C-alpha cells in the first residue's frame, strides 16, 4: 500500500458544482497534513493546511479523519479557475499523493 | 524576494553525462529539499537538508548527490545520467524546526536524458 493515495481523476465538473477529494494515508503517527494546488507544468503551491478540527477558507473546506486515516478537500461553487491538480501531503517528510486532477467546465 | 530559484529551466543530457541542478532561496529558510515528479507518481523526495552542512536521503536518492555549504544554496548532482532520471525536478524550502511548515517551490527543471 502506498503511504499516501489519491484518486487521480480526472474529475470533470460544471461551474458551480461542489466537488470533494479524499486522500488516504498509511502512517497513523502522521501529524501534519496539507493540500497543495499545482497548475499545469508549474510548481505546487500551498492551498491550505488541514487541522484536526477541520478548517475552512472561503469556498474550500479541509477535514481530517484520524480514525479512518484520510483527509478530504471540499470545493463549493467551483470556478473555471479551480481547474488544476490537487495534491495531498502528509508530514514528517512530506509525502505527496499522486494528485487529483480537476477540470471545471463552463 | 525572489523566493526559490532553479537553473536551468530545461536540460537535455546524454546517458552517462553528469550535471548539477542549481537551487537557491533568499528567505533564510533552514529546510531545503529536492523532489522529482513523474506522470502518475506525484512528487517523490530525493534528498533534503535541515541546515547548512546537514543532508539526508529521501525516498529515491540513488543516482543523486547533494551538499549544503550555505543556507541559501542546495545543488543536486546527477552523477551519471540515465534515461530513468528523465523527470521534472523541483527544489523547495521551508522555515521552522520541522516539516510542518509551508513548502515554497522553485519553478522546476525539466530534464531529458537520451
Coordinates of C-alpha atoms in Angstrom, one line a residue:
Chain A
X1 CA 0.0 0.0 0.0
X2 CA 1.3 3.5 -0.9
X3 CA 1.9 5.8 2.0
X4 CA -0.4 8.4 0.6
X5 CA -3.1 7.6 -2.1
X6 CA -5.4 9.8 -4.0
X7 CA -8.0 9.2 -6.7
X8 CA -6.1 10.5 -9.8
X9 CA -9.3 11.5 -11.5
X10 CA -9.8 13.5 -13.7
X11 CA -12.9 15.0 -12.1
X12 CA -14.9 16.9 -14.7
X13 CA -17.5 19.1 -13.2
X14 CA -19.6 22.1 -14.3
X15 CA -19.1 25.5 -12.9
X16 CA -21.0 26.0 -9.7
X17 CA -20.7 22.3 -8.7
X18 CA -19.5 21.0 -5.4
X19 CA -16.7 18.5 -5.6
X20 CA -14.8 16.5 -2.9
X21 CA -11.5 14.8 -3.0
X22 CA -10.2 12.2 -0.5
X23 CA -6.7 11.2 0.4
X24 CA -5.8 8.2 2.5
X25 CA -2.5 7.8 4.4
X26 CA -0.9 4.7 6.0
X27 CA 1.2 6.1 8.8
X28 CA -1.1 6.5 11.8
X29 CA 1.5 8.6 13.6
X30 CA 1.4 11.4 10.9
X31 CA 0.8 14.8 12.4
X32 CA 0.9 17.3 9.5
X33 CA -1.5 17.4 6.6
X34 CA -1.7 19.8 3.7
X35 CA -3.4 20.3 0.4
X36 CA -1.3 21.8 -2.4
X37 CA -2.5 23.0 -5.8
X38 CA -0.5 22.5 -9.0
X39 CA -1.3 24.2 -12.2
X40 CA -0.2 22.6 -15.4
X41 CA 3.6 22.3 -15.6
X42 CA 4.0 24.8 -12.7
X43 CA 5.3 24.4 -9.2
X44 CA 3.0 23.2 -6.4
X45 CA 1.7 25.9 -4.1
X46 CA 0.1 25.6 -0.7
X47 CA -3.7 25.7 -0.8
X48 CA -4.4 25.1 2.9
X49 CA -3.2 23.2 5.9
X50 CA -5.5 20.6 7.5
X51 CA -6.2 20.9 11.2
X52 CA -7.6 18.3 13.4
X53 CA -10.9 20.2 13.9
X54 CA -11.3 20.9 10.2
X55 CA -10.8 24.3 8.7
X56 CA -12.4 26.4 6.0
X57 CA -11.0 29.1 3.7
X58 CA -13.7 30.7 1.6
X59 CA -15.1 28.0 -0.8
X60 CA -12.6 25.4 0.4
X61 CA -13.1 23.1 3.4
X62 CA -10.5 20.6 4.6
X63 CA -11.1 17.8 7.1
X64 CA -9.1 15.2 8.8
X65 CA -10.4 11.8 9.9
X66 CA -7.7 10.1 12.0
X67 CA -9.8 7.0 12.8
X68 CA -10.1 6.1 9.1
X69 CA -6.8 7.8 8.2
X70 CA -7.9 10.1 5.5
X71 CA -8.1 13.8 4.7
X72 CA -10.6 15.5 2.4
X73 CA -10.9 18.7 0.4
X74 CA -14.3 20.1 -0.5
X75 CA -14.7 22.8 -3.1
X76 CA -18.0 24.6 -3.2
X77 CA -19.3 26.7 -6.1
X78 CA -16.5 25.6 -8.5
X79 CA -14.9 28.2 -10.7
X80 CA -13.2 27.7 -14.0
X81 CA -10.0 28.9 -12.3
X82 CA -10.2 26.0 -9.8
X83 CA -9.1 23.7 -12.7
X84 CA -5.8 22.2 -11.5
X85 CA -4.2 19.2 -9.9
X86 CA -4.7 19.0 -6.1
X87 CA -2.0 17.2 -4.1
X88 CA -2.4 15.9 -0.6
X89 CA 0.7 16.0 1.5
X90 CA 1.4 14.1 4.7
X91 CA 4.3 15.1 7.0
X92 CA 7.0 14.4 8.7
X93 CA 9.0 14.0 5.4
X94 CA 6.1 15.5 3.4
X95 CA 4.9 12.5 1.4
X96 CA 2.9 13.6 -1.6
X97 CA 0.0 11.8 -3.1
X98 CA 0.0 11.5 -6.9
X99 CA -2.6 14.2 -7.2
X100 CA -6.2 14.5 -8.3
X101 CA -6.9 16.4 -11.5
X102 CA -9.9 18.7 -11.5
X103 CA -11.4 20.2 -14.7
X104 CA -14.2 22.7 -14.2
X105 CA -16.2 23.3 -17.4
X106 CA -18.5 26.2 -18.3
Chain B
X1 CA 12.4 38.5 -2.6
X2 CA 13.0 36.1 -5.5
X3 CA 11.9 33.1 -3.4
X4 CA 13.2 29.8 -4.7
X5 CA 15.1 29.9 -7.9
X6 CA 16.2 27.0 -10.0
X7 CA 18.5 26.8 -13.0
X8 CA 18.5 25.6 -15.7
X9 CA 14.8 25.5 -16.7
X10 CA 15.4 22.9 -19.3
X11 CA 18.2 20.4 -19.9
X12 CA 18.9 17.6 -22.3
X13 CA 21.7 15.1 -21.3
X14 CA 23.1 12.0 -22.9
X15 CA 23.3 8.8 -20.9
X16 CA 26.4 8.8 -18.7
X17 CA 26.8 12.6 -18.5
X18 CA 26.9 14.4 -15.2
X19 CA 25.4 17.7 -14.3
X20 CA 24.3 19.9 -11.4
X21 CA 20.9 21.4 -10.9
X22 CA 21.1 24.6 -9.0
X23 CA 18.7 25.8 -6.3
X24 CA 18.8 28.9 -4.3
X25 CA 16.5 30.6 -1.8
X26 CA 16.6 34.1 -0.3
X27 CA 14.1 33.6 2.6
X28 CA 16.7 32.4 5.1
X29 CA 15.0 29.0 5.3
X30 CA 16.7 26.2 7.1
X31 CA 15.0 23.4 5.4
X32 CA 15.5 22.6 1.7
X33 CA 14.6 19.6 -0.4
X34 CA 14.6 18.1 -3.8
X35 CA 11.7 16.3 -5.4
X36 CA 11.2 14.7 -8.8
X37 CA 7.8 14.5 -10.4
X38 CA 6.9 11.8 -12.9
X39 CA 3.5 11.3 -14.6
X40 CA 1.1 9.4 -12.2
X41 CA 3.7 9.3 -9.4
X42 CA 3.3 12.6 -7.7
X43 CA 6.3 14.2 -6.2
X44 CA 8.9 12.0 -4.6
X45 CA 11.5 13.2 -2.2
X46 CA 15.2 12.7 -3.4
X47 CA 17.2 14.4 -0.7
X48 CA 16.7 17.0 2.0
X49 CA 18.7 19.3 4.3
X50 CA 17.8 20.6 7.7
X51 CA 20.5 23.3 7.7
X52 CA 24.0 24.1 6.3
X53 CA 26.2 21.1 6.5
X54 CA 23.4 18.6 7.1
X55 CA 21.8 16.5 4.4
X56 CA 19.8 13.2 4.4
X57 CA 18.3 10.8 2.0
X58 CA 14.6 10.8 0.9
X59 CA 12.6 8.2 -0.8
X60 CA 14.5 8.0 -4.1
X61 CA 18.2 9.1 -3.5
X62 CA 20.0 6.7 -5.8
X63 CA 22.0 8.4 -8.6
X64 CA 21.9 11.8 -6.9
X65 CA 24.2 13.7 -4.6
X66 CA 23.6 16.9 -2.6
X67 CA 25.6 19.2 -0.4
X68 CA 24.6 22.2 1.7
X69 CA 27.5 24.5 2.2
X70 CA 25.4 27.7 2.7
X71 CA 21.9 28.3 3.9
X72 CA 21.0 29.7 0.5
X73 CA 22.1 27.0 -1.9
X74 CA 21.3 23.4 -2.3
X75 CA 22.6 21.9 -5.5
X76 CA 21.6 18.5 -6.8
X77 CA 24.2 16.5 -8.7
X78 CA 23.4 13.7 -11.2
X79 CA 26.5 11.5 -11.2
X80 CA 25.9 9.5 -14.4
X81 CA 22.6 10.4 -16.0
X82 CA 20.3 7.6 -17.0
X83 CA 17.0 7.7 -19.1
X84 CA 15.2 6.8 -15.9
X85 CA 16.2 10.2 -14.5
X86 CA 14.1 12.0 -17.1
X87 CA 11.7 14.0 -15.0
X88 CA 10.7 17.4 -13.7
X89 CA 12.8 18.3 -10.7
X90 CA 11.5 20.7 -8.0
X91 CA 13.5 22.3 -5.2
X92 CA 11.7 23.5 -2.1
X93 CA 12.4 25.4 1.1
X94 CA 10.6 25.9 4.3
X95 CA 11.0 27.7 7.6
X96 CA 10.7 26.3 11.1
X97 CA 12.0 23.4 13.0
X98 CA 10.4 20.6 11.0
X99 CA 8.4 19.7 8.0
X100 CA 5.2 21.1 9.4
X101 CA 5.6 24.3 7.6
X102 CA 4.6 25.5 4.1
X103 CA 7.0 24.4 1.4
X104 CA 7.9 27.0 -1.2
X105 CA 8.8 25.5 -4.5
X106 CA 11.0 26.7 -7.3
X107 CA 9.7 26.7 -10.9
X108 CA 11.3 23.4 -11.7
X109 CA 13.9 22.0 -14.1
X110 CA 12.7 19.8 -16.9
X111 CA 15.4 17.2 -17.6
X112 CA 15.5 14.8 -20.5
X113 CA 18.1 12.0 -20.7
X114 CA 18.6 10.4 -24.0

